[in-house]
Short mmCIF file of C-alpha atoms in Angstrom, two decimals:
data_model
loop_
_atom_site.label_atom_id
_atom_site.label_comp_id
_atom_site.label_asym_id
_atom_site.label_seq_id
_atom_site.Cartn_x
_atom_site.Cartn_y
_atom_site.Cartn_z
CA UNK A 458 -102.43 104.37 83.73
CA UNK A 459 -102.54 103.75 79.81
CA UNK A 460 -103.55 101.07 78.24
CA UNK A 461 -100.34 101.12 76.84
CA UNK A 462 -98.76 100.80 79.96
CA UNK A 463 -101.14 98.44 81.03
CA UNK A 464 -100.12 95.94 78.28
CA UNK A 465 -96.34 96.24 79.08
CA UNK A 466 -97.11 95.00 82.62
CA UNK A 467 -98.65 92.10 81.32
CA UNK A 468 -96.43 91.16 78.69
CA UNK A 469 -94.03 91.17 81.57
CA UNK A 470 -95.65 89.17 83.37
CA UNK A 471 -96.07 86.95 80.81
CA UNK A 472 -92.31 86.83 80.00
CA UNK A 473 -91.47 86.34 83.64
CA UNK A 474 -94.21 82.90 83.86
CA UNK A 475 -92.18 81.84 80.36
CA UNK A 476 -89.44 81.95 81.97
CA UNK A 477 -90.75 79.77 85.35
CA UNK A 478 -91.86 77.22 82.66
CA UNK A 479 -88.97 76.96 81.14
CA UNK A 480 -87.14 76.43 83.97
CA UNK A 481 -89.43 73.94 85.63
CA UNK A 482 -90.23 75.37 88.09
CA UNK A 483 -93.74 75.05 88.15
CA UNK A 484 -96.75 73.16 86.50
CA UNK A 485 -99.84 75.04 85.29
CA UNK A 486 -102.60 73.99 87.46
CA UNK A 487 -106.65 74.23 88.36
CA UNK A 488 -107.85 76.13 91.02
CA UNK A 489 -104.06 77.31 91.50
CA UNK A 490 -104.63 79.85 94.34
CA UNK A 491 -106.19 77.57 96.48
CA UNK A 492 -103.97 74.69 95.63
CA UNK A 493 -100.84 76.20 94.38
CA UNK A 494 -98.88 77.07 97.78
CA UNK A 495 -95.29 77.32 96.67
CA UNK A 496 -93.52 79.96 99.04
CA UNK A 497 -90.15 80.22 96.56
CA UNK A 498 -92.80 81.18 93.67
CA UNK A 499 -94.08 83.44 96.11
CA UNK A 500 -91.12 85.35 97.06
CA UNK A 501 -89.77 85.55 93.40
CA UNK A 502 -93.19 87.64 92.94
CA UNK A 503 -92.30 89.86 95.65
CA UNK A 504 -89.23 90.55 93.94
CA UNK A 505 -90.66 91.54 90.98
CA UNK A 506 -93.37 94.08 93.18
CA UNK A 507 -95.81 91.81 92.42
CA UNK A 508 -97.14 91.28 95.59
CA UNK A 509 -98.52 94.52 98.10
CA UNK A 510 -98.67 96.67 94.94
CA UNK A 511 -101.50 98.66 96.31
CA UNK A 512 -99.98 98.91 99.68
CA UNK A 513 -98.29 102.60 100.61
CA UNK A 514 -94.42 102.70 100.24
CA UNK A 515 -94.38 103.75 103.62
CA UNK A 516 -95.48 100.04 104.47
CA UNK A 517 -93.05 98.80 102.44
CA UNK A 518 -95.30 98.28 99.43
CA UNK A 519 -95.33 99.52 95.84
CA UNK A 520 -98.59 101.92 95.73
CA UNK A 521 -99.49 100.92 92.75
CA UNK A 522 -103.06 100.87 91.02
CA UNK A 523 -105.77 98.17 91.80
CA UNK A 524 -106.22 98.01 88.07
CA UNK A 525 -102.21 97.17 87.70
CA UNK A 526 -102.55 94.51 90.25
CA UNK A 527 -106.06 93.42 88.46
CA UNK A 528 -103.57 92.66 85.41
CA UNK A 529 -100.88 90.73 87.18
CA UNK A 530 -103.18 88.59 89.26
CA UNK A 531 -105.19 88.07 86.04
CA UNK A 532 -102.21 86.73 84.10
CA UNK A 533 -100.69 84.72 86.84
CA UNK A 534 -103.65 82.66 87.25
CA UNK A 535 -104.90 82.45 83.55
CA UNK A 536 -101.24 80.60 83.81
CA UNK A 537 -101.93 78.22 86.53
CA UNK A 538 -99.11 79.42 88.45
CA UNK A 539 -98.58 78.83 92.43
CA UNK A 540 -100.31 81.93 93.94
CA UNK A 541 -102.05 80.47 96.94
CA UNK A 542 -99.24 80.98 99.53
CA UNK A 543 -99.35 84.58 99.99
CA UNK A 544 -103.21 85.32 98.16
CA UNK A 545 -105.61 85.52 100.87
CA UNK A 546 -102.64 87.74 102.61
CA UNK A 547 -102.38 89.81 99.52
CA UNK A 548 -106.28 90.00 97.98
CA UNK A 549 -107.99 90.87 101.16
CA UNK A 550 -105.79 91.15 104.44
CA UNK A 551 -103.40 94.06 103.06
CA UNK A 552 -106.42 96.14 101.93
CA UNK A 553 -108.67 95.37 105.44
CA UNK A 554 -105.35 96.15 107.48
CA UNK A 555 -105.24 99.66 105.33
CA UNK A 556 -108.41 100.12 106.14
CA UNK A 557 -109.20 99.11 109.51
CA UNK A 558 -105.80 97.89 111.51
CA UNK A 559 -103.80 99.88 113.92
CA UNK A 560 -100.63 101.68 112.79
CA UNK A 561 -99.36 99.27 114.82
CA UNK A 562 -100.48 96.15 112.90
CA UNK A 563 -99.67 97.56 109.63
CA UNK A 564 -96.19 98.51 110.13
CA UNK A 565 -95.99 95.08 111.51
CA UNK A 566 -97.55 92.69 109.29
CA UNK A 567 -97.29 94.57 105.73
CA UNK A 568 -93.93 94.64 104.98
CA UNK A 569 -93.61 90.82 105.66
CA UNK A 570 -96.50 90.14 103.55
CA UNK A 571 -95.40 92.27 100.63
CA UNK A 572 -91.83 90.44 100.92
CA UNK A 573 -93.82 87.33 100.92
CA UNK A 574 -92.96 86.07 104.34
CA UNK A 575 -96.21 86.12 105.88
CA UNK A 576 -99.11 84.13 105.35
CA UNK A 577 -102.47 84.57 106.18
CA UNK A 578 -105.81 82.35 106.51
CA UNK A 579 -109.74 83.17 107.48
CA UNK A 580 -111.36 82.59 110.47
CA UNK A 581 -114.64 82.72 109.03
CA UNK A 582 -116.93 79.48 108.19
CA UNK A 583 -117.64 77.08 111.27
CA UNK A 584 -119.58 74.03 111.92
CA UNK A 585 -123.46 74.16 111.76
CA UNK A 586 -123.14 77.58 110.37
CA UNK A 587 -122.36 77.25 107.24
CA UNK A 588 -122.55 80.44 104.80
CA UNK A 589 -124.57 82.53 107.88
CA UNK A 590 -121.91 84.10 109.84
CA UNK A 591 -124.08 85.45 112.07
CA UNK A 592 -124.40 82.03 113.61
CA UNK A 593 -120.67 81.69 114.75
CA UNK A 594 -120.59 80.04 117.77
CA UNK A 595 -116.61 81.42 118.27
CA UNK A 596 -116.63 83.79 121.56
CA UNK A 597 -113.88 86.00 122.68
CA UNK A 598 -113.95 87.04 126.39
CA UNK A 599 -112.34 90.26 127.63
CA UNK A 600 -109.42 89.78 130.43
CA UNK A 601 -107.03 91.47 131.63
CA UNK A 602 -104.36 93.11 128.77
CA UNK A 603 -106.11 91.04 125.80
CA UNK A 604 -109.39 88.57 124.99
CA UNK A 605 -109.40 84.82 125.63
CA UNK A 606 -111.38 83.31 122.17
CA UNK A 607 -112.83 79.73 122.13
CA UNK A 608 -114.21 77.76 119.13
CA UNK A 609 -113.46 76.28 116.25
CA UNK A 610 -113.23 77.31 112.46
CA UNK A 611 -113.57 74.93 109.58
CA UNK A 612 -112.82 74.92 105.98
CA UNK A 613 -109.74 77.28 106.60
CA UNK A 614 -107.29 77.05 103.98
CA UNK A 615 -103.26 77.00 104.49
CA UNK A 616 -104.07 77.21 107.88
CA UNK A 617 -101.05 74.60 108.53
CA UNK A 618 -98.52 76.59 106.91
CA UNK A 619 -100.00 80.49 107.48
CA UNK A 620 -98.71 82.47 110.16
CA UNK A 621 -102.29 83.98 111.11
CA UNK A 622 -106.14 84.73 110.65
CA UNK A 623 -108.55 86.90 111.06
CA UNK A 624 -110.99 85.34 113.44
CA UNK A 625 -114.75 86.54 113.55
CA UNK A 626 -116.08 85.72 117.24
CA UNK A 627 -118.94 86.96 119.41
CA UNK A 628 -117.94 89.44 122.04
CA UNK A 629 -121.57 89.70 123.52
CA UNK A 630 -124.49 87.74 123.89
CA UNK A 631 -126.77 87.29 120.68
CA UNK A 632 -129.30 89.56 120.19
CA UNK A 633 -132.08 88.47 117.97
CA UNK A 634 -133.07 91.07 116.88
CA UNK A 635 -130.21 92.21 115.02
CA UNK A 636 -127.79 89.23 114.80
CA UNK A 637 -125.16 91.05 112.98
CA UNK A 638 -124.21 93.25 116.11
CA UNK A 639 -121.70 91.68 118.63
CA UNK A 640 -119.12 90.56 116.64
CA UNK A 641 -115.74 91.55 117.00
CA UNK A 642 -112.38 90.15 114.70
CA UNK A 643 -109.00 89.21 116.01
CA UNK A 644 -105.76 88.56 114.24
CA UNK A 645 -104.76 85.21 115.93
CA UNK A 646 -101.15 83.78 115.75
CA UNK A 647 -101.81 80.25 114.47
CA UNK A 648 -98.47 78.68 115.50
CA UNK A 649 -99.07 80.03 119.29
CA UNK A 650 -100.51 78.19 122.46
CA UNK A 651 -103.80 76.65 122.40
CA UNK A 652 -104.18 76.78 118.52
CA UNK A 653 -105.16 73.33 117.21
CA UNK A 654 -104.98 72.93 112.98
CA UNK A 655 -106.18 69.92 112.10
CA UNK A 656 -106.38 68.65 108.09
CA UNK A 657 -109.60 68.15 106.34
CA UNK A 658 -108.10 65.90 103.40
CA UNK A 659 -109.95 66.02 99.80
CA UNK A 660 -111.56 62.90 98.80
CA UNK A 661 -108.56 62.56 96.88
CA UNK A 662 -106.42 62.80 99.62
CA UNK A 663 -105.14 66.77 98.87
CA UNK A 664 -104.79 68.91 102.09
CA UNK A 665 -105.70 72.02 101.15
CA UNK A 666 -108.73 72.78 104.01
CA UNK A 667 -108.14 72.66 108.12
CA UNK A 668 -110.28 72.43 110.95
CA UNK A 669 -108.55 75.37 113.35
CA UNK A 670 -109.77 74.02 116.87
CA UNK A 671 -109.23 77.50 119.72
CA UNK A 672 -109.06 76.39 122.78
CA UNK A 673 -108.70 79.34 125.26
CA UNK A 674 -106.38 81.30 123.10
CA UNK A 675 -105.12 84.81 124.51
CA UNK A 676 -105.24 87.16 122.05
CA UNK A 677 -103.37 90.65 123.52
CA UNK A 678 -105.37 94.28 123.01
CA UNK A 679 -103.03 95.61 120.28
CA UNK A 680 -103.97 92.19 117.75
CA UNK A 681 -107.86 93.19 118.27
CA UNK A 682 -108.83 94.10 114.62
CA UNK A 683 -110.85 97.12 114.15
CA UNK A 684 -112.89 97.93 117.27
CA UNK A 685 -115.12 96.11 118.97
CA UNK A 686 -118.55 95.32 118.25
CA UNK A 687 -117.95 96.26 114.63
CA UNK A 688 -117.20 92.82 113.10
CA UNK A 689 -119.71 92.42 110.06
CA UNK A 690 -119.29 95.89 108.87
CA UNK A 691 -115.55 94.46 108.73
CA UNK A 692 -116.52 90.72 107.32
CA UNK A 693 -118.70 92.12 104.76
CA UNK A 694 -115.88 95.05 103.28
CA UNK A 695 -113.79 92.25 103.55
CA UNK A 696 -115.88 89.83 101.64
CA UNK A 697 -116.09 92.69 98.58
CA UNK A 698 -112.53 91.38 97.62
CA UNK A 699 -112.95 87.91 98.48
CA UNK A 700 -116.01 87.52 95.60
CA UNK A 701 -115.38 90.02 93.22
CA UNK A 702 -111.29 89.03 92.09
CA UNK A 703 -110.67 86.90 88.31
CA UNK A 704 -109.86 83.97 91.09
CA UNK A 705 -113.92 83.78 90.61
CA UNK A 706 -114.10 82.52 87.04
CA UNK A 707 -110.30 81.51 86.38
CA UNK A 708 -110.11 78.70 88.41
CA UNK A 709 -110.73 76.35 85.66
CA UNK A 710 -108.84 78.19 82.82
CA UNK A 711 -105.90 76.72 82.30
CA UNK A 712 -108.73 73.95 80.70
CA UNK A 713 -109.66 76.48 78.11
CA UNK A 714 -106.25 77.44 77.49
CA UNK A 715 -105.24 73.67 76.68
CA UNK A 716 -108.51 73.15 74.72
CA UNK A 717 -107.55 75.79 72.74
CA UNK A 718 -104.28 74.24 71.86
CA UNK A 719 -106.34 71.67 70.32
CA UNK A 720 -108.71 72.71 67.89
CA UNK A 721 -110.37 69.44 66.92
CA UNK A 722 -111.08 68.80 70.28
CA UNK A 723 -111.96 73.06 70.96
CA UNK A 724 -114.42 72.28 67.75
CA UNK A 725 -116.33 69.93 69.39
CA UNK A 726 -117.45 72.14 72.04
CA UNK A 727 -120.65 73.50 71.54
CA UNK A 728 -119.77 75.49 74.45
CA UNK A 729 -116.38 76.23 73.84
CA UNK A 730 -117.11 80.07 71.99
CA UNK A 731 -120.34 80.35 74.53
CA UNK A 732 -117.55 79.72 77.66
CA UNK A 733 -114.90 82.34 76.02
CA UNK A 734 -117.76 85.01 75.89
CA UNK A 735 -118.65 84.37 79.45
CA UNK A 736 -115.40 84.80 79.99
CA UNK A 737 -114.88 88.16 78.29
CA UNK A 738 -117.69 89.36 80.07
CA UNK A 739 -116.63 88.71 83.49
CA UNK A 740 -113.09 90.19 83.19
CA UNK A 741 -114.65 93.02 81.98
CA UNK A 742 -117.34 93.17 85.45
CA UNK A 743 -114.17 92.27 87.62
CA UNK A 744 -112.41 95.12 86.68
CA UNK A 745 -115.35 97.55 86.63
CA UNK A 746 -115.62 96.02 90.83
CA UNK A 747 -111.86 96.60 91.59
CA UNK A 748 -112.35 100.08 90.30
CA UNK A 749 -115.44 100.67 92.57
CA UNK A 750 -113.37 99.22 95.22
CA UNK A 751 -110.23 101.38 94.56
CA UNK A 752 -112.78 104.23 94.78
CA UNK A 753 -113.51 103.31 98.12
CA UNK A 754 -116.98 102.55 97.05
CA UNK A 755 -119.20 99.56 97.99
CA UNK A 756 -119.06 96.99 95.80
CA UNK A 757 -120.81 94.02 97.84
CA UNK A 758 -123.72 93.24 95.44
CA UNK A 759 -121.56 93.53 92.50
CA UNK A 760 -118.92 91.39 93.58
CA UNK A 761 -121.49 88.67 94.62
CA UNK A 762 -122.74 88.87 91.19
CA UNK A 763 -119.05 88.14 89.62
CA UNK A 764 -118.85 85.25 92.50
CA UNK A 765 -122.03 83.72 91.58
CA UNK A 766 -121.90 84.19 87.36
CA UNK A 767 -118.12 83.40 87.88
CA UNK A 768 -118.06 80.16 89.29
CA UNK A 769 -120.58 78.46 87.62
CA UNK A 770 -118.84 79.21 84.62
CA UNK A 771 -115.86 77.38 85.91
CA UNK A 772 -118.06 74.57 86.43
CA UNK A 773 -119.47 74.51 83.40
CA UNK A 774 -116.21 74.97 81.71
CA UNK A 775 -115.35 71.69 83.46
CA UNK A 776 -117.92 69.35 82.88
CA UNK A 777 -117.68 70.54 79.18
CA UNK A 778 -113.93 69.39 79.13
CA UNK A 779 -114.58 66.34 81.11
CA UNK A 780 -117.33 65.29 78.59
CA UNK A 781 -115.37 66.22 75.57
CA UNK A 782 -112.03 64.42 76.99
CA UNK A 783 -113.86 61.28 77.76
CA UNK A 784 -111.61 58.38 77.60
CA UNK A 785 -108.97 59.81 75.44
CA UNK A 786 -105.50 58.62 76.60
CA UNK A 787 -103.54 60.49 74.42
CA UNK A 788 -103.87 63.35 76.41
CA UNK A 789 -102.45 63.08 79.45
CA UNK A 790 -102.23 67.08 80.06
CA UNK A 791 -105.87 67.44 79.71
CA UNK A 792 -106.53 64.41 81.36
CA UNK A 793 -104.68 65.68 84.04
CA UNK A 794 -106.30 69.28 84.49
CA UNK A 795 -109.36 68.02 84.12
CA UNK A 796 -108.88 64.85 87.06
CA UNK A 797 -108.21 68.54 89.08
CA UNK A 798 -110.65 70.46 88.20
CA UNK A 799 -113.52 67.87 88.47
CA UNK A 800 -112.17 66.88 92.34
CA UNK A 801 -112.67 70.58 93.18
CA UNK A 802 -115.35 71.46 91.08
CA UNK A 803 -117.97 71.00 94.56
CA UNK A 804 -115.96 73.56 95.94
CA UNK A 805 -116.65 76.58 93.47
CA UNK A 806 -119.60 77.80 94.47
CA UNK A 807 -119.56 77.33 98.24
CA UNK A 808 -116.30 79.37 99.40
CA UNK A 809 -117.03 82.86 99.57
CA UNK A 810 -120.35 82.20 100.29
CA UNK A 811 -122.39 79.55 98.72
CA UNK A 812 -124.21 80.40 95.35
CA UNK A 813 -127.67 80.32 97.18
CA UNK A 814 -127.04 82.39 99.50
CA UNK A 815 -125.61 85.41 97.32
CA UNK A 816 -128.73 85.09 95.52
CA UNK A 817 -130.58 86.63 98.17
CA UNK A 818 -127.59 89.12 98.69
CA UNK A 819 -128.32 90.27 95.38
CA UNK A 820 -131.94 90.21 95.58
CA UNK A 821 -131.84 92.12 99.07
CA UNK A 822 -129.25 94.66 97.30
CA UNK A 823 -131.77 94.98 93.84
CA UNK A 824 -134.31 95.69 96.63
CA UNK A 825 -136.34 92.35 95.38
CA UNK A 826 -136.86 91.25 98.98
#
């Protein structure tokens, strides 16, 4: 695709989230595709082939390039707009159902996900475990015509209003010498019998996170995901799109956007040139990893290095805001972003693996340790 090309897309995109402001029908936000779940914003997308664009035709997608759905993502969220509805479905699931679901599973779940009806969460994190998901406790017992899973998952966001997850359990006993084997993934139907989501409200009272409690949950044969046994090799291709995406250093942008509006207030910033060259530098390794990743290459050291470098920028970015702002009433906007961005600021750089962790991921992958 040409670069020309490339910058008609955007521009179009850009035109089309005009538009949506214009017409009220959204408000730029922080951290918009984890809080921004807005299904009609969603489905006006899919109209537009803006969601599934790397998914076959034949699957009721647009086969499109990563690098074309690099750009659109890119500009939706440097917007603020209300992505998180169908964006784990579209960033990861699509892709791992291309690459490891049944024909079965993807003539049934992608078309509904690339018309933005269905909605997808991760059945990943649990209690006690935190980022080693070799320690899930979830276990899925073989019976007859399916598995019976039992656990509970934590931290899983929109599971109240998704449709399903993927579900890492154990389907054998733990074997300490190599942790990583005997885990097996499931796509669960959260809205079916013995399926518990419970909220896990913000300090500020958003609802965003869910405990999913699995209490003897039948899961049949054909909704087994990948085969058997082969679990991390899945969570850890998986996890390649989870880190690596602009979601990784854009959650705070729509800060640096309104700073820039203001340029006695931008001017004050020492860090306000240092934060745009940070991020400059990280759209630029993003796009490098979803080319790797189009390639069908591995990208998991990579994309832990956007996750890590990208969400301490959006940190940084604000606390630099929040200390610039101070007490200054007369602008509410700011005010407002930054009230967001500081309540989920915690949050950066422990989904998707916490910070410390992907250190060693990157050491082990530099062949440091």
């Amino acid at each position: 695709m040409t670069d020309r090309t490339l910058a008609e897309l955007r521009a179009d995109v850009r035109e089309f989230v005009a538009d949506e402001l214009a017409h009220g029908r959204f408000t730029p936000m922080v951290d918009c595709w984890l809080t921004g779940w807005d299904e009609a914003f969603t489905r006006r997308l899919a109209h537009r082939g803006w969601i599934g664009m790397t998914v076959p035709t034949e699957y009721g997608g647009h086969g499109r390039s990563h690098v074309e759905r690099f750009a659109v993502t890119e500009e939706l969220l440097a917007a603020g707009a209300p992505v998180g509805a169908h964006w784990i479905a579209d960033r990861q699931i699509s892709p791992s159902l291309l690459k490891f679901g049944t024909e079965s599973q993807r003539r049934r779940l992608l078309p509904g996900i690339v018309a933005g009806e269905v909605f997808f969460g991760i059945g990943m994190s649990e209690p006690d475990a935190g980022s080693d998901l070799a320690a899930v406790r979830t276990r899925a017992e073989q019976v007859d015509g399916g598995w019976r899973v039992r656990g509970v998952k934590v931290w899983t966001s929109g599971a109240h209003a998704a449709h399903y997850f993927i579900c890492l359990a154990r389907t054998s006993p733990l074997d300490t010498s190599d942790r990583h084997a005997g885990l097996s993934q499931f796509i669960v139907d959260l809205r079916g019998p013995g399926v518990t989501v419970s909220p896990i409200r913000s300090m500020n009272g958003s609802h965003h996170f869910n405990e999913v409690l699995l209490d003897d949950v039948f899961v049949p044969d054909e909704m087994v995901f990948g085969d058997i046994g082969n679990g991390w090799l899945q969570v850890t291709s998986e996890l390649a799109f989870e880190r690596s995406g602009p979601e990784r250093f854009l959650s705070t942008f729509p800060l640096v956007a309104k700073l820039a509006d203001e340029p006695d207030l931008a001017r004050s910033s020492p860090a306000f040139g240092a934060n745009i060259a940070r991020l400059a530098g990280l759209h630029t390794m993003s796009e490098s990893v979803a080319h790797t990743l189009a390639a069908g290459h591995d990208a998991d050291v990579a994309a832990a290095v956007v996750k890590v470098l990208g969400t301490t920028l959006e940190g940084d970015i604000a606390d630099d805001v929040d200390v610039i702002l101070g007490d200054d009433v007369h602008q509410p906007e700011l005010a407002r972003l930054v009230s967001t961005a500081t309540d989920q600021r915690p949050g950066f750089t422990l989904r998707g693996g916490t910070n410390e962790v992907l250190r060693g991921v990157i050491a082990r992958g530099l062949g440091m340790r």
